Coordinates of C-alpha atoms in Angstrom, one line a residue:
X384 CA 119.5 121.2 94.2
X385 CA 118.3 124.0 96.4
X386 CA 117.7 121.7 99.4
X387 CA 121.2 120.2 99.1
X388 CA 122.8 123.6 98.8
X389 CA 120.9 124.8 101.9
X390 CA 122.0 121.7 103.8
X391 CA 125.7 122.3 102.6
X392 CA 125.5 125.8 104.0
X393 CA 124.0 124.6 107.2
X394 CA 126.6 121.8 107.6
X395 CA 129.6 124.0 106.7
X396 CA 128.4 126.5 109.4
X397 CA 128.4 123.8 112.1
X398 CA 130.8 121.0 111.0
X399 CA 134.3 120.8 109.9
X400 CA 134.1 118.0 107.3
X401 CA 131.1 118.2 104.8
X402 CA 129.9 115.0 103.5
X403 CA 127.7 115.4 100.3
X404 CA 126.8 111.8 100.3
X405 CA 125.2 112.0 103.7
X406 CA 122.9 114.9 102.7
X407 CA 122.0 113.2 99.4
X408 CA 121.0 110.1 101.4
X409 CA 119.0 112.3 103.8
X410 CA 117.1 113.8 100.8
X411 CA 116.4 110.5 99.4
X412 CA 115.2 109.2 102.9
X413 CA 112.8 112.3 103.1
X414 CA 111.4 111.6 99.7
X415 CA 111.0 107.8 100.3
X416 CA 109.5 108.3 103.8
X417 CA 106.9 110.9 102.5
X418 CA 106.1 108.6 99.5
X419 CA 105.4 105.6 102.0
X420 CA 103.4 107.8 104.2
X421 CA 101.3 108.9 101.2
X422 CA 100.8 105.4 100.1
X423 CA 99.6 104.4 103.5
X424 CA 97.3 107.4 103.9
X425 CA 95.8 107.2 100.4
X426 CA 94.9 103.5 101.1
X427 CA 93.5 104.5 104.6
X428 CA 91.5 107.3 102.8
X429 CA 89.9 104.9 100.4
X430 CA 89.0 102.4 103.2
X431 CA 87.5 105.0 105.3
X432 CA 85.4 106.3 102.3
X433 CA 84.3 102.6 101.7
X434 CA 83.2 102.1 105.3
X435 CA 81.2 105.4 105.3
X436 CA 79.3 104.3 102.4
X437 CA 78.1 101.1 104.3
X438 CA 77.8 102.4 107.8
X439 CA 77.6 105.5 109.8
X440 CA 81.1 106.8 111.2
X441 CA 79.7 106.2 114.7
X442 CA 79.3 102.4 114.1
X443 CA 82.5 100.4 114.0
X444 CA 82.6 97.3 111.8
X445 CA 85.3 94.7 111.8
X446 CA 85.3 93.7 108.2
X447 CA 86.3 95.6 105.1
X448 CA 83.0 96.5 103.3
X449 CA 82.6 95.3 99.8
X450 CA 82.0 98.3 97.5
X451 CA 81.3 97.7 93.8
X452 CA 84.4 98.2 91.6
X453 CA 82.6 100.7 89.4
X454 CA 81.7 102.8 92.3
X455 CA 85.3 102.5 93.8
X456 CA 86.6 103.8 90.4
X457 CA 84.3 106.8 90.4
X458 CA 85.5 107.7 93.9
X459 CA 89.2 107.4 92.9
X460 CA 88.5 109.5 89.8
X461 CA 86.7 112.1 91.9
X462 CA 89.5 112.3 94.4
X463 CA 92.2 112.6 91.7
X464 CA 90.2 115.4 89.7
X465 CA 89.4 117.4 92.8
X466 CA 92.9 117.4 94.2
X467 CA 93.2 121.1 94.4
X468 CA 96.2 123.3 95.2
X469 CA 94.7 123.9 98.7
X470 CA 94.4 120.2 99.3
X471 CA 98.0 119.7 98.3
X472 CA 99.1 122.6 100.6
X473 CA 97.3 121.2 103.5
X474 CA 98.7 117.6 102.8
X475 CA 102.3 119.1 102.5
X476 CA 101.9 120.9 105.8
X477 CA 100.8 117.8 107.4
X478 CA 103.7 115.9 106.3
X479 CA 106.2 118.8 107.1
X480 CA 104.8 118.7 110.6
X481 CA 104.9 114.8 111.1
X482 CA 108.1 114.0 109.3
X483 CA 110.5 114.8 112.2
X484 CA 108.7 112.2 114.4
X485 CA 109.8 109.6 111.9
X486 CA 113.6 110.5 112.1
X487 CA 114.1 112.9 115.1
X488 CA 118.0 112.4 115.0
X489 CA 118.5 113.8 111.6
X490 CA 115.4 116.0 111.0
X491 CA 115.9 118.7 113.6
X492 CA 114.3 122.2 113.3
X493 CA 117.2 123.6 111.2
X494 CA 117.3 120.7 108.6
X495 CA 113.5 121.0 108.4
X496 CA 113.8 124.7 107.7
X497 CA 116.6 124.2 105.1
X498 CA 114.5 121.6 103.3
X499 CA 111.0 123.0 103.8
X500 CA 110.2 123.7 100.0
X501 CA 111.7 120.3 99.1
X502 CA 109.5 118.6 101.6
X503 CA 106.4 120.4 100.5
X504 CA 107.1 119.5 96.8
X505 CA 107.9 115.8 97.7
X506 CA 104.5 115.6 99.4
X507 CA 102.7 117.2 96.6
X508 CA 104.2 114.9 93.9
X509 CA 104.1 111.7 96.1
X510 CA 100.3 112.3 96.8
X511 CA 99.6 112.8 93.1
X512 CA 101.5 109.7 92.2
X513 CA 99.8 107.4 94.8
X514 CA 96.2 108.6 93.9
X515 CA 96.7 107.4 90.3
X516 CA 94.6 104.4 89.4
X517 CA 96.7 102.2 89.5
X518 CA 99.1 104.1 91.8
X519 CA 102.6 105.0 90.4
X520 CA 105.6 103.3 92.0
X521 CA 109.2 104.1 93.1
X522 CA 112.1 101.7 93.5
X523 CA 115.2 102.8 95.5
X524 CA 116.8 99.6 97.0
X525 CA 119.9 99.5 94.7
X526 CA 122.8 100.0 96.9
X527 CA 125.4 97.4 96.4
X528 CA 123.6 95.9 93.4
X529 CA 125.0 95.8 89.9
X530 CA 124.7 98.9 87.8
X531 CA 122.0 98.4 85.1
X532 CA 122.0 101.1 82.4
X533 CA 118.5 100.2 81.5
X534 CA 117.0 101.3 84.8
X535 CA 119.9 103.6 86.1
X536 CA 122.0 106.5 85.2
X537 CA 125.1 107.7 86.9
X538 CA 125.3 110.8 89.4
X539 CA 128.9 112.0 89.3
X540 CA 130.8 108.7 89.1
X541 CA 130.1 105.5 87.0
X542 CA 131.0 102.0 87.8
X543 CA 129.7 98.4 87.6
X544 CA 128.2 98.5 91.1
X545 CA 125.8 100.9 93.0
X546 CA 127.7 102.7 95.8
X547 CA 124.6 104.7 96.8
X548 CA 121.2 105.9 95.4
X549 CA 120.6 109.6 94.8
X550 CA 117.0 109.4 93.2
X551 CA 114.7 106.5 92.8
X552 CA 113.4 104.8 89.6
X553 CA 109.8 105.8 88.8
X554 CA 107.3 103.4 87.3
X555 CA 103.9 104.0 85.8
X556 CA 102.5 101.3 88.3
X557 CA 103.7 98.3 90.0
X558 CA 105.4 96.0 87.4
X559 CA 104.7 98.9 84.9
X560 CA 106.7 100.8 82.3
X561 CA 109.7 102.8 83.5
X562 CA 108.9 106.5 83.6
X563 CA 112.4 107.8 84.9
X564 CA 115.6 106.0 85.6
X565 CA 117.2 105.9 89.1
X566 CA 120.2 108.2 89.6
X567 CA 123.0 106.4 91.4
X568 CA 126.5 106.9 92.4
X569 CA 128.6 104.1 90.8
X570 CA 131.7 102.5 91.9
X571 CA 134.2 100.3 90.0
X572 CA 134.8 96.9 91.4
X573 CA 137.7 94.6 90.4
X574 CA 136.8 91.7 88.1
X575 CA 137.8 88.3 89.4
X576 CA 140.7 86.9 87.5
X577 CA 141.9 90.3 86.3
X578 CA 144.1 91.0 89.4
X579 CA 147.8 91.0 89.1
X580 CA 147.8 90.3 85.4
X581 CA 150.8 92.8 84.7

């Protein structure tokens, strides 16, 4: 909410027509981009640790080393248990710095400043989600699909179809239990055969 309000102030100072949907979509894209970067980095982190267990860092190997599952579990548990506030702060600053490269047109310095706290919180929560064993999952590809009340709730408008996604659905893990429903903007579509019945 704070990030959306900051963006609204920024837009109204520079544009004549404010478009809330545009900024909602921007905030969603920031979250999903950071989540995907965290997933990639968490996987790469485990791969690098596995390689270091087998060979020195100066030796490059072409195959992925086989590390016993019990040891990998211990490493994942250790990483999760020792994910301190300072580690999360460093990760947040890293993503804050690198995010504009992913979308330079929309993420200029003013937008980054307006969304700084939001970006840092997205990085913190995304990292904590992806280092779970198994990792938590998000789903946000609902635009244009049928509204399903079991996995979605309405933003400001309801309808039988999804106009745009405001916030993703959160799952305990891939194909796991739903933790939080997606928030979507609904739109009503005319049912076939009901046109001109008057």
